[in-house]
Coordinates of C-alpha atoms in Angstrom, one line a residue:
X11 CA 85.4 8.2 36.1
X12 CA 83.2 10.4 34.0
X13 CA 83.5 8.1 31.0
X14 CA 82.2 5.2 33.1
X15 CA 79.2 7.2 34.2
X16 CA 78.0 8.3 30.8
X17 CA 77.2 4.7 29.5
X18 CA 75.5 4.0 32.8
X19 CA 73.3 7.1 32.4
X20 CA 72.5 6.1 28.9
X21 CA 71.5 2.6 30.0
X22 CA 69.2 4.1 32.7
X23 CA 67.7 6.5 30.2
X24 CA 67.0 3.7 27.8
X25 CA 65.4 1.5 30.5
X26 CA 63.3 4.4 31.7
X27 CA 62.1 5.1 28.2
X28 CA 61.5 1.5 27.6
X29 CA 59.4 1.1 30.7
X30 CA 57.3 4.2 29.8
X31 CA 56.5 2.8 26.3
X32 CA 57.0 4.3 22.9
X33 CA 56.3 8.0 22.4
X34 CA 53.6 9.3 20.0
X35 CA 54.8 9.5 16.4
X36 CA 53.6 9.7 12.9
X37 CA 53.3 6.4 10.9
X38 CA 52.1 8.3 7.8
X39 CA 52.0 11.9 6.9
X40 CA 50.0 13.7 4.2
X41 CA 51.8 14.7 1.0
X42 CA 51.1 17.2 -1.8
X43 CA 48.1 16.2 -3.8
X44 CA 46.7 17.2 -7.2
X45 CA 43.1 16.5 -7.8
X46 CA 40.5 17.4 -10.5
X47 CA 37.6 19.7 -9.7
X48 CA 34.6 17.8 -8.5
X49 CA 36.5 14.6 -7.6
X50 CA 37.5 13.4 -4.1
X51 CA 40.7 14.2 -2.3
X52 CA 42.2 12.0 0.4
X53 CA 45.0 13.2 2.7
X54 CA 46.3 10.3 4.8
X55 CA 47.5 10.6 8.4
X56 CA 48.4 7.7 10.7
X57 CA 49.8 8.0 14.3
X58 CA 51.4 5.5 16.5
X59 CA 51.3 5.3 20.4
X60 CA 48.8 8.1 20.5
X61 CA 45.1 8.0 21.4
X62 CA 44.3 11.7 22.1
X63 CA 42.7 14.4 20.0
X64 CA 43.6 14.6 16.4
X65 CA 42.6 17.5 14.2
X66 CA 43.3 18.9 10.7
X67 CA 44.1 22.4 9.8
X68 CA 43.5 24.2 6.6
X69 CA 46.0 27.0 6.0
X70 CA 46.3 27.3 9.8
X71 CA 42.5 27.2 10.4
X72 CA 41.5 24.3 12.7
X73 CA 38.8 22.1 11.1
X74 CA 37.8 20.5 14.5
X75 CA 38.4 17.3 16.3
X76 CA 35.2 15.4 15.4
X77 CA 35.1 12.8 12.7
X78 CA 32.2 14.3 10.8
X79 CA 33.8 17.9 11.0
X80 CA 30.6 19.9 11.7
X81 CA 30.5 23.1 9.7
X82 CA 32.4 21.5 6.8
X83 CA 29.8 19.7 4.9
X84 CA 32.2 18.3 2.3
X85 CA 34.9 17.3 4.8
X86 CA 35.2 14.2 7.0
X87 CA 37.8 12.1 8.7
X88 CA 37.9 8.3 8.1
X89 CA 39.9 5.4 9.4
X90 CA 40.1 3.4 12.6
X91 CA 40.9 5.9 15.3
X92 CA 41.9 3.1 17.7
X93 CA 44.6 2.2 15.2
X94 CA 45.7 5.8 14.8
X95 CA 44.2 6.3 11.3
X96 CA 42.8 9.8 10.7
X97 CA 42.5 10.4 6.9
X98 CA 41.0 13.7 5.7
X99 CA 38.5 13.4 2.8
X100 CA 37.1 16.2 0.7
X101 CA 34.3 15.5 -1.8
X102 CA 33.5 17.0 -4.2
X103 CA 36.6 19.2 -4.4
X104 CA 36.1 22.9 -5.1
X105 CA 38.5 25.7 -5.9
X106 CA 38.3 27.0 -2.4
X107 CA 39.7 23.8 -1.1
X108 CA 43.1 24.6 -2.6
X109 CA 45.2 25.2 0.5
X110 CA 47.9 23.8 2.8
X111 CA 46.7 21.0 5.2
X112 CA 48.3 19.7 8.4
X113 CA 47.5 16.7 10.6
X114 CA 48.0 17.6 14.3
X115 CA 48.2 15.4 17.4
X116 CA 47.2 18.2 19.8
X117 CA 47.9 16.6 23.1
X118 CA 51.3 15.3 22.0
X119 CA 52.3 18.5 20.3
X120 CA 52.9 16.8 16.9
X121 CA 52.3 18.4 13.6
X122 CA 52.7 16.7 10.2
X123 CA 54.5 18.2 7.3
X124 CA 52.3 20.7 5.3
X125 CA 50.6 19.1 2.4
X126 CA 49.5 21.4 -0.5
X127 CA 46.3 20.5 -2.3
X128 CA 46.2 21.6 -5.9
X129 CA 42.9 21.7 -7.7
X130 CA 42.9 21.3 -11.4
X131 CA 40.0 22.5 -13.5
X132 CA 39.7 20.8 -16.9
X133 CA 39.1 23.2 -19.8
X134 CA 35.7 23.2 -21.4
X135 CA 35.2 22.8 -25.1
X136 CA 36.5 26.0 -26.7
X137 CA 34.4 28.4 -28.6
X138 CA 35.2 29.3 -32.2
X139 CA 33.7 32.7 -33.0
X140 CA 31.3 32.4 -35.9
X141 CA 31.1 28.6 -35.7
X142 CA 30.1 25.9 -36.3
X143 CA 30.0 27.1 -39.9
X144 CA 32.1 30.1 -40.8
X145 CA 31.2 32.0 -43.9
X146 CA 34.2 33.7 -45.6
X147 CA 34.6 35.7 -48.8
X148 CA 37.0 34.0 -51.2
X149 CA 40.3 35.8 -51.5
X150 CA 39.7 38.1 -48.5
X151 CA 42.1 37.5 -45.5
X152 CA 40.1 36.5 -42.4
X153 CA 40.8 35.4 -38.9
X154 CA 39.5 32.3 -37.1
X155 CA 39.4 33.0 -33.3
X156 CA 39.2 30.2 -30.7
X157 CA 38.4 31.2 -27.1
X158 CA 38.6 29.3 -23.9
X159 CA 37.1 30.6 -20.6
X160 CA 39.5 31.6 -17.9
X161 CA 38.3 29.3 -15.1
X162 CA 40.4 26.4 -16.2
X163 CA 43.5 25.4 -14.1
X164 CA 46.2 25.5 -15.3
X165 CA 45.7 27.8 -18.2
X166 CA 44.9 25.6 -21.2
X167 CA 46.8 25.6 -24.5
X168 CA 44.9 26.3 -27.7
X169 CA 45.9 24.4 -30.8
X170 CA 44.5 24.5 -34.4
X171 CA 44.2 21.5 -36.6
X172 CA 43.1 20.9 -40.2
X173 CA 42.3 17.4 -41.3
X174 CA 44.2 16.2 -38.3
X175 CA 47.4 18.2 -39.0
X176 CA 48.7 20.8 -36.6
X177 CA 48.8 24.2 -38.1
X178 CA 51.5 26.8 -37.5
X179 CA 51.2 30.6 -37.8
X180 CA 48.7 31.1 -35.0
X181 CA 48.8 34.0 -32.6
X182 CA 48.2 33.3 -28.8
X183 CA 46.7 35.9 -26.6
X184 CA 45.8 35.8 -22.9
X185 CA 43.8 38.4 -20.9
X186 CA 44.4 38.8 -17.2
X187 CA 42.0 39.9 -14.5
X188 CA 42.8 42.7 -12.0
X189 CA 44.0 40.3 -9.3
X190 CA 46.5 38.7 -11.7
X191 CA 44.6 35.5 -12.2
X192 CA 44.1 34.2 -15.7
X193 CA 41.1 35.5 -17.7
X194 CA 40.0 34.3 -21.1
X195 CA 42.5 32.7 -23.5
X196 CA 42.3 33.2 -27.2
X197 CA 44.1 31.8 -30.2
X198 CA 43.8 33.4 -33.6
X199 CA 44.4 31.6 -36.9
X200 CA 45.0 34.0 -39.8
X201 CA 44.2 32.6 -43.3
X202 CA 43.2 33.7 -46.8
X203 CA 40.6 31.2 -48.1
X204 CA 40.5 30.0 -51.7
X205 CA 37.9 28.0 -53.5
X206 CA 39.4 24.7 -52.6
X207 CA 38.9 25.7 -48.9
X208 CA 35.1 25.6 -49.3
X209 CA 33.8 23.0 -46.8
X210 CA 37.1 22.6 -45.0
X211 CA 37.0 21.6 -41.4
X212 CA 39.1 23.4 -38.8
X213 CA 39.5 22.1 -35.2
X214 CA 40.4 24.2 -32.1
X215 CA 41.6 22.0 -29.2
X216 CA 42.0 23.2 -25.6
X217 CA 44.3 21.0 -23.5
X218 CA 46.1 21.2 -20.2
X219 CA 47.6 19.1 -17.4
X220 CA 44.0 18.6 -16.1
X221 CA 42.9 17.1 -19.5
X222 CA 45.9 16.0 -21.6
X223 CA 43.6 14.7 -24.4
X224 CA 42.0 18.1 -24.7
X225 CA 38.5 19.1 -25.9
X226 CA 37.8 20.0 -29.5
X227 CA 35.5 22.4 -31.3
X228 CA 35.2 22.1 -35.0
X229 CA 34.0 24.6 -37.6
X230 CA 33.3 24.4 -41.4
X231 CA 34.4 27.1 -43.8
X232 CA 32.1 28.4 -46.6
X233 CA 32.8 31.1 -49.1
X234 CA 29.3 32.4 -49.2
X235 CA 27.1 34.7 -47.0
X236 CA 24.9 33.8 -44.1
X237 CA 21.1 34.3 -43.9
X238 CA 19.4 37.6 -43.3
X239 CA 16.4 37.2 -41.0
X240 CA 13.3 39.2 -40.1
X241 CA 10.9 38.0 -37.3
X242 CA 7.3 39.2 -36.7
X243 CA 4.4 38.3 -34.3
X244 CA 0.7 38.6 -34.7
X245 CA -0.9 39.9 -32.6
X246 CA 1.9 41.7 -30.7
X247 CA -0.3 42.6 -27.7
X248 CA -2.3 39.7 -26.5
X249 CA -4.3 38.5 -23.5
X250 CA -2.9 35.6 -21.5
X251 CA -4.3 32.3 -23.0
X252 CA -4.7 33.6 -26.6
X253 CA -2.9 32.3 -29.6
X254 CA 0.0 34.0 -31.3
X255 CA 1.7 33.3 -34.6
X256 CA 5.4 34.0 -35.2
X257 CA 6.7 34.2 -38.8
X258 CA 10.5 34.0 -39.5
X259 CA 11.6 35.1 -43.0
X260 CA 15.2 34.8 -44.3
X261 CA 17.3 35.3 -47.4
X262 CA 20.6 33.3 -47.8
X263 CA 23.1 32.0 -50.2
X264 CA 23.2 29.1 -50.4
X265 CA 19.5 28.4 -49.5
X266 CA 18.3 28.0 -45.9
X267 CA 18.9 24.6 -44.5
X268 CA 17.1 24.9 -41.1
X269 CA 15.2 26.9 -38.6
X270 CA 15.7 26.8 -34.8
X271 CA 13.3 28.3 -32.4
X272 CA 14.0 29.2 -28.8
X273 CA 12.2 30.9 -26.0
X274 CA 14.2 32.7 -23.3
X275 CA 17.3 30.9 -24.7
X276 CA 15.8 27.4 -24.3
X277 CA 15.0 25.4 -27.5
X278 CA 11.3 25.0 -28.5
X279 CA 11.0 21.3 -29.0
X280 CA 9.2 20.2 -32.2
X281 CA 9.5 23.6 -34.0
X282 CA 11.2 23.2 -37.4
X283 CA 9.8 25.5 -40.1
X284 CA 9.5 29.3 -40.5
X285 CA 6.1 29.4 -38.7
X286 CA 5.6 29.0 -34.9
X287 CA 2.1 29.0 -33.2
X288 CA 2.0 29.3 -29.4
X289 CA -0.5 30.0 -26.6
X290 CA 0.7 33.2 -24.8
X291 CA 1.3 33.2 -21.1
X292 CA 3.1 35.5 -18.7
X293 CA 6.6 34.1 -19.5
X294 CA 6.5 35.6 -23.1
X295 CA 6.7 39.1 -21.6
X296 CA 10.2 38.5 -20.2
X297 CA 11.4 35.6 -22.4
X298 CA 11.7 36.7 -26.0
X299 CA 11.1 34.3 -28.8
X300 CA 14.0 33.9 -31.2
X301 CA 14.4 32.4 -34.6
X302 CA 17.8 31.2 -35.8
X303 CA 18.1 30.5 -39.6
X304 CA 21.0 28.5 -40.9
X305 CA 22.5 27.7 -44.3
X306 CA 25.7 25.9 -45.3
X307 CA 28.0 28.7 -44.2
X308 CA 26.4 30.3 -41.2
X309 CA 23.3 31.4 -39.3
X310 CA 21.5 34.5 -38.2
X311 CA 19.2 35.1 -35.3
X312 CA 16.4 37.5 -34.5
X313 CA 14.2 37.7 -31.4
X314 CA 11.1 39.6 -30.3
X315 CA 9.0 39.8 -27.1
X316 CA 5.2 39.9 -26.7
X317 CA 3.1 42.4 -24.7
X318 CA 1.1 39.8 -22.7
X319 CA -1.6 40.9 -20.3
X320 CA -1.8 38.4 -17.4
X321 CA -2.9 38.2 -13.7
X322 CA -0.6 38.2 -10.7
X323 CA 2.1 35.5 -10.4
X324 CA 4.1 35.1 -7.2
X325 CA 7.8 35.6 -7.9
X326 CA 9.3 35.7 -4.4
X327 CA 7.6 34.4 -1.2
X328 CA 8.0 36.2 2.1
X329 CA 10.7 34.7 4.3
X330 CA 10.2 33.9 8.0
X331 CA 11.5 36.6 10.3
X332 CA 12.9 36.3 13.8
X333 CA 13.5 39.4 15.9
X334 CA 13.9 40.3 19.6
X335 CA 11.2 42.1 21.5
X336 CA 11.1 45.8 20.8
X337 CA 12.9 45.5 17.4
X338 CA 11.4 46.3 14.0
X339 CA 10.3 43.5 11.7
X340 CA 9.7 43.6 7.9
X341 CA 8.4 41.2 5.3
X342 CA 8.8 41.3 1.5
X343 CA 7.1 39.5 -1.3
X344 CA 7.1 40.0 -5.1
X345 CA 4.3 39.6 -7.5
X346 CA 4.4 40.3 -11.2
X347 CA 1.6 40.9 -13.6
X348 CA 0.7 43.0 -16.6
X349 CA -0.6 45.5 -15.5
X350 CA 1.1 45.5 -12.1
X351 CA -1.1 43.8 -9.4
X352 CA -2.2 45.4 -6.1
X353 CA -0.6 43.7 -3.1
X354 CA -2.0 43.8 0.5
X355 CA -0.9 42.4 3.8
X356 CA -3.1 40.8 6.5
X357 CA -2.6 38.6 9.5
X358 CA -3.7 35.0 9.1
X359 CA -7.2 34.7 10.5
X360 CA -7.8 38.4 10.4
X361 CA -9.4 40.7 7.8
X362 CA -7.7 44.0 8.8
X363 CA -5.3 45.2 6.0
X364 CA -2.0 46.0 7.7
X365 CA -0.3 47.5 4.6
X366 CA 0.0 47.4 0.9
X367 CA 2.9 47.1 -1.5
X368 CA 5.8 44.7 -1.7
X369 CA 7.0 45.3 1.9
X370 CA 5.3 45.2 5.3
X371 CA 7.0 47.0 8.2
X372 CA 6.1 46.3 11.8
X373 CA 7.8 48.7 14.3
X374 CA 8.8 47.7 17.8
X375 CA 7.2 44.3 17.9
X376 CA 6.0 42.5 21.0
X377 CA 5.0 38.9 21.8
X378 CA 1.5 39.7 20.7
X379 CA 2.7 40.4 17.2
X380 CA 4.1 36.9 16.8
X381 CA 2.2 34.8 14.2
X382 CA 1.7 34.3 10.4
X383 CA 1.4 37.2 8.0
X384 CA -0.2 36.9 4.6
X385 CA 0.8 38.7 1.4
X386 CA -2.1 38.7 -1.1
X387 CA -2.6 39.7 -4.7
X388 CA -6.0 40.0 -6.3
X389 CA -6.6 38.3 -9.7
X390 CA -6.1 40.3 -12.9
X391 CA -8.7 41.5 -15.4
X392 CA -8.8 38.0 -16.9
X393 CA -9.7 36.5 -13.6
X394 CA -6.6 34.3 -13.7
X395 CA -3.7 34.3 -11.3
X396 CA -3.6 35.9 -7.8
X397 CA -3.3 34.2 -4.5
X398 CA -1.6 34.5 -1.2
X399 CA 1.7 33.6 0.5
X400 CA 2.5 33.7 4.2
X401 CA 5.5 33.8 6.5
X402 CA 5.8 33.6 10.2
X403 CA 7.1 36.3 12.6
X404 CA 8.9 34.8 15.6
X405 CA 9.4 37.3 18.4
X406 CA 12.3 36.4 20.6
X407 CA 11.3 36.8 24.2
X408 CA 11.9 35.2 27.6
X409 CA 10.4 31.7 27.9
X410 CA 6.7 31.1 28.6
X411 CA 6.4 28.3 31.1
X412 CA 3.0 26.6 31.9
X413 CA 2.6 23.9 34.5
X414 CA 0.6 20.9 33.1
X415 CA -2.0 19.0 35.1
X416 CA -0.6 16.0 37.0
X417 CA -2.5 13.0 38.4
X418 CA -2.6 12.7 42.2
X419 CA -0.1 10.2 43.7
X420 CA -0.1 7.7 46.5
X421 CA 2.2 8.1 49.5
X422 CA 5.5 6.1 48.9
X423 CA 4.4 5.6 45.3
X424 CA 5.6 7.1 42.0
X425 CA 4.6 10.6 40.9
X426 CA 5.1 12.8 37.9
X427 CA 5.0 16.6 37.3
X428 CA 5.1 18.2 33.9
X429 CA 5.6 21.7 32.5
X430 CA 5.3 23.1 28.9
X431 CA 7.9 25.6 27.7
X432 CA 7.7 27.8 24.7
X433 CA 10.7 30.0 23.9
X434 CA 12.5 31.7 21.0
X435 CA 15.4 31.5 21.0
X436 CA 15.3 28.0 22.4
X437 CA 16.0 27.9 26.2
X438 CA 19.5 27.2 27.4
X439 CA 18.1 24.9 30.1
X440 CA 14.9 23.8 31.8
X441 CA 15.4 23.4 35.5
X442 CA 13.2 21.8 38.2
X443 CA 13.8 23.1 41.7
X444 CA 12.4 22.5 45.2
X445 CA 13.2 23.2 48.8
X446 CA 16.5 21.4 49.1
X447 CA 17.7 21.0 45.5
X448 CA 17.4 21.5 41.8
X449 CA 17.8 19.3 38.7
X450 CA 18.2 20.1 35.0
X451 CA 18.6 16.6 33.5
X452 CA 19.3 13.1 34.6
X453 CA 18.7 11.7 38.0
X454 CA 19.3 12.8 41.6
X455 CA 18.2 10.6 44.4
X456 CA 14.5 10.0 44.1
X457 CA 14.2 12.5 41.3
X458 CA 14.6 12.1 37.5
X459 CA 14.1 14.8 34.8
X460 CA 13.3 14.2 31.1
X461 CA 12.9 16.9 28.5
X462 CA 11.6 16.3 24.9
X463 CA 10.0 18.3 22.1
X464 CA 6.3 19.2 22.4
X465 CA 4.1 17.7 19.6
X466 CA 3.3 21.1 18.2
X467 CA 4.4 24.7 18.6
X468 CA 2.6 27.8 19.4
X469 CA 2.6 30.2 16.4
X470 CA 5.5 32.7 16.6
X471 CA 6.6 31.7 20.1
X472 CA 9.1 29.2 19.0
X473 CA 9.3 25.5 19.4
X474 CA 7.8 23.9 22.5
X475 CA 9.5 21.6 25.1
X476 CA 7.9 19.3 27.7
X477 CA 9.9 18.7 30.8
X478 CA 8.9 15.9 33.2
X479 CA 10.0 15.5 36.8
X480 CA 9.6 11.9 38.0
X481 CA 9.5 11.2 41.7
X482 CA 10.0 7.6 43.0
X483 CA 8.8 6.8 46.5
X484 CA 6.9 9.9 47.5
X485 CA 7.2 11.3 51.0
X486 CA 4.9 13.4 53.1
X487 CA 7.0 16.5 52.4
X488 CA 6.5 16.1 48.6
X489 CA 2.7 16.9 49.0
X490 CA 3.2 20.1 50.9
X491 CA 6.1 21.6 49.0
X492 CA 6.1 23.5 45.7
X493 CA 8.1 22.5 42.7
X494 CA 9.3 25.2 40.4
X495 CA 9.8 24.6 36.6
X496 CA 11.9 27.4 35.1
X497 CA 13.6 28.1 31.7
X498 CA 16.0 30.7 30.6
X499 CA 17.4 32.0 27.3
X500 CA 19.5 35.1 26.4
X501 CA 16.4 37.4 26.8
X502 CA 15.4 36.3 30.3
X503 CA 13.7 33.7 32.4
X504 CA 10.2 32.3 32.9
X505 CA 8.8 29.8 35.4
X506 CA 5.8 28.1 36.8
X507 CA 5.0 26.3 40.1
X508 CA 3.5 22.9 40.3
X509 CA 2.3 21.0 43.3
X510 CA 1.7 17.3 43.8
X511 CA -1.8 16.1 44.7
X512 CA -2.3 13.3 47.1
X513 CA -4.4 10.2 46.6
X514 CA -5.5 8.6 50.0
X515 CA -5.4 4.8 50.4
X516 CA -7.8 4.8 53.5
X517 CA -11.2 4.3 51.7
X518 CA -9.8 1.4 49.8
X519 CA -8.5 -0.2 53.0
X520 CA -11.8 0.2 54.7
X521 CA -13.7 -1.4 51.8
X522 CA -11.3 -4.4 51.8
X523 CA -11.5 -4.8 55.6
X524 CA -15.3 -4.7 55.5
X525 CA -15.5 -7.3 52.8
X526 CA -13.2 -9.5 54.7
X527 CA -15.2 -9.2 58.0
X528 CA -18.5 -9.9 56.2
X529 CA -17.0 -13.0 54.5
X530 CA -15.7 -14.3 57.9
X531 CA -19.0 -13.8 59.6
X532 CA -20.9 -15.6 56.8
X533 CA -18.5 -18.5 57.0
X534 CA -19.0 -18.8 60.8
X535 CA -22.8 -18.8 60.4
X536 CA -22.7 -21.5 57.7
X537 CA -20.3 -23.6 59.9
X538 CA -22.6 -23.2 63.0
X539 CA -25.7 -24.2 61.1
X540 CA -24.0 -27.2 59.6
X541 CA -22.7 -28.4 63.0
X542 CA -26.1 -27.9 64.5
X543 CA -27.8 -30.0 61.9
X544 CA -25.2 -32.8 62.3
X545 CA -25.7 -33.0 66.1
X546 CA -29.5 -33.0 65.8
X547 CA -29.5 -35.9 63.4
X548 CA -27.3 -37.8 65.9
X549 CA -29.7 -37.0 68.8
X550 CA -32.8 -38.1 66.9
X551 CA -31.3 -41.5 66.2
X552 CA -30.7 -42.2 70.0
X553 CA -33.9 -40.6 71.3
X554 CA -36.1 -43.6 70.6
X555 CA -33.8 -45.9 72.6
X556 CA -33.9 -43.8 75.7
X557 CA -37.5 -42.6 75.7
X558 CA -38.6 -45.4 78.2
X559 CA -36.4 -43.7 80.8
X560 CA -38.2 -40.4 80.7
X561 CA -40.9 -39.4 83.1
X562 CA -43.4 -36.9 81.8
X563 CA -45.3 -34.9 84.4
X564 CA -49.0 -35.6 84.6
X565 CA -48.7 -39.3 83.7
X566 CA -51.9 -41.5 84.5
X567 CA -49.9 -44.5 85.4
X568 CA -50.6 -44.8 89.1
X569 CA -49.7 -48.4 89.6
X570 CA -46.0 -47.8 89.7
X571 CA -44.6 -48.1 93.3
X572 CA -41.7 -46.1 94.6
X573 CA -39.0 -47.3 96.9
X574 CA -37.6 -45.3 99.8
X575 CA -35.1 -43.7 97.6
X576 CA -37.8 -42.6 95.3
X577 CA -39.8 -41.1 98.2
X578 CA -36.7 -39.2 99.2
X579 CA -36.5 -37.7 95.9
X580 CA -40.1 -37.0 95.5
X581 CA -39.8 -33.5 96.6
X582 CA -37.9 -32.8 93.5
X583 CA -40.7 -33.8 91.1
X584 CA -41.8 -30.2 90.9
X585 CA -38.6 -29.4 89.1
X586 CA -39.6 -31.7 86.2
X587 CA -38.9 -35.3 85.1
X588 CA -35.6 -37.1 85.4
X589 CA -34.1 -38.0 82.1
X590 CA -31.3 -40.5 81.6
X591 CA -29.8 -39.7 78.3
X592 CA -26.5 -38.8 76.7
X593 CA -28.1 -36.4 74.2
X594 CA -27.3 -33.1 75.9
X595 CA -28.4 -31.2 72.8
X596 CA -32.1 -32.0 73.5
X597 CA -34.0 -29.5 75.7
X598 CA -37.2 -30.3 77.7
X599 CA -39.5 -27.5 78.9
X600 CA -40.8 -27.6 82.6
X601 CA -44.2 -28.6 81.2
X602 CA -42.6 -31.7 79.7
X603 CA -42.6 -30.7 76.1
X604 CA -39.6 -31.3 73.8
X605 CA -38.1 -28.2 72.3
X606 CA -36.0 -28.5 69.1
X607 CA -33.5 -26.0 67.6
X608 CA -34.5 -23.7 64.8
X609 CA -32.9 -24.9 61.6
X610 CA -33.4 -21.4 60.1
X611 CA -31.3 -19.8 62.8
X612 CA -34.2 -17.4 63.7
X613 CA -35.3 -16.7 60.2
X614 CA -39.0 -17.3 60.9
X615 CA -38.9 -15.6 64.3
X616 CA -37.5 -12.4 62.7
X617 CA -40.4 -12.4 60.2
X618 CA -43.1 -13.3 62.8
X619 CA -43.6 -16.9 61.4
X620 CA -43.2 -20.0 63.5
X621 CA -40.9 -22.6 62.2
X622 CA -42.4 -25.8 60.8
X623 CA -42.6 -28.7 63.3
X624 CA -40.3 -31.4 62.2
X625 CA -38.6 -34.1 64.2
X626 CA -35.6 -33.6 62.0
X627 CA -35.2 -29.9 62.5
X628 CA -32.3 -28.3 64.4
X629 CA -32.8 -26.8 67.9
X630 CA -32.8 -23.1 68.3
X631 CA -30.6 -23.0 71.4
X632 CA -27.5 -24.7 72.6
X633 CA -28.3 -24.1 76.3
X634 CA -30.2 -26.1 78.9
X635 CA -33.4 -24.1 79.7
X636 CA -34.9 -26.1 82.6
X637 CA -32.9 -26.6 85.8
X638 CA -35.0 -29.7 86.5
X639 CA -33.5 -31.6 83.7
X640 CA -30.3 -33.4 84.5
X641 CA -28.4 -36.4 83.4
X642 CA -28.7 -39.6 85.4
X643 CA -25.6 -41.1 86.8

């Protein structure tokens, strides 16, 4: 029964693992690597079914999980992370990179096999003592010594050759440093020269695994003596800018073949003979002039320094200093001159001398001490040299926060508040707060915070930041509350309050409403006048057709007879004539005169001027003024 259950359990386990997918595993692991100093090293690492954090370790020290490996300027990780490629690169390789490296999938608990990185240092060209031309005395045993510096890895092998043939009978000697690491390596060839050895060439070759072909240094043997040299300068004490002549004299056998001049160890270009003429400057005080004289078998060298008088020259500028409030601060600068210059310290923009000498000390500094300090040296006797150099003192203190002016905002419109922050060290955070909340960065409801560097800093107070609080859709409460802008660093906190000014829309609305009302009124007047003129022109056209039906009071026509109906209505004559007309826009006065409307709409009446009498003018009223005027049936 048990035997039947075991395969079933194995099948279930296989199905479960298959449904869960493959587990993380290494597709490629780093291997031991040998690389030359200064070249690039690449340690491969590839993972399958893993997308978590991958990091490299160096002798157990984690290098970090980021691809660019901050803090390790020569290290980086390459490859497609999505495909599981995480190769470690080192360029250029240095001796300190020689260590054991591991690729680790942290979240899966996977570690690659350790890979040892070996750094090889090729040997430099060896040095043959007395070369390149070695003078020997014929018949006298002598030693030729070849030396290689001890920073090559592995230790190089030194071999002697003559005319391309390997020589035996050499003695190998190696010195060790205290820690047991290789020091210099020497190989000595012992020989007794004869006349036929004059002019023979010997080669010392240094080779190792790092440079199998090796590097050669050749020498030439001569059975004569090298030059003997004396060197003089005239004048020996000289003012900066004056001319000096060096004279190099030598005796040699065979005769001298060449002169080589150097200043401070660097060759003087163009100098060939025994005489050298220069213009003295400050460098000749510390950089001696040397003359090397050579002949066929060797060379000799002599050197001398000048006593040059020169003005101050800056050797070391003062460095910026950053200290906390209450601590001491000090600056140092170095000037050289002959004679020694006088050095003073001032503050930029000030004339008060704060100290003298190479060092300025400021005890227990405060924020008011922040700024730029100037180290000054006066010109020398020649009037040349001198000058000033400055450095900044930064006093670390709690942030200084200032609320910037903000434009008033409309209700339900956008608004913006700003504050300026100066702090050293830089603030950990800049926070805006108000009644019901706070915000450091990003957005929250109607509020959005942005922080960016200020265009310029305030001397000694550290870099500046501008923080902006954006408000969308302002509310009544935004104009009555206070907004606090605060910043903090390790030394404390600073803050400032800002309020939002309101910009009222009411004056603008009133202006717009007034303009609209005036425009409407003007349109109504123009329309009325146009209608009046149109109706008057229509009335004038029909008035001539109906004027025979009008009775005007006071008429002299007495021959007309009236019927009974007319007698019956005679009592109404005092109310004016009877007019049968359809032109109701005409008005007759009780005296029987015809009144017309004013086409100027009262313009002349306002100014005390009667309108011109014109049969085509508009009437001034739309009402019937005489009750005696009526329309006939």
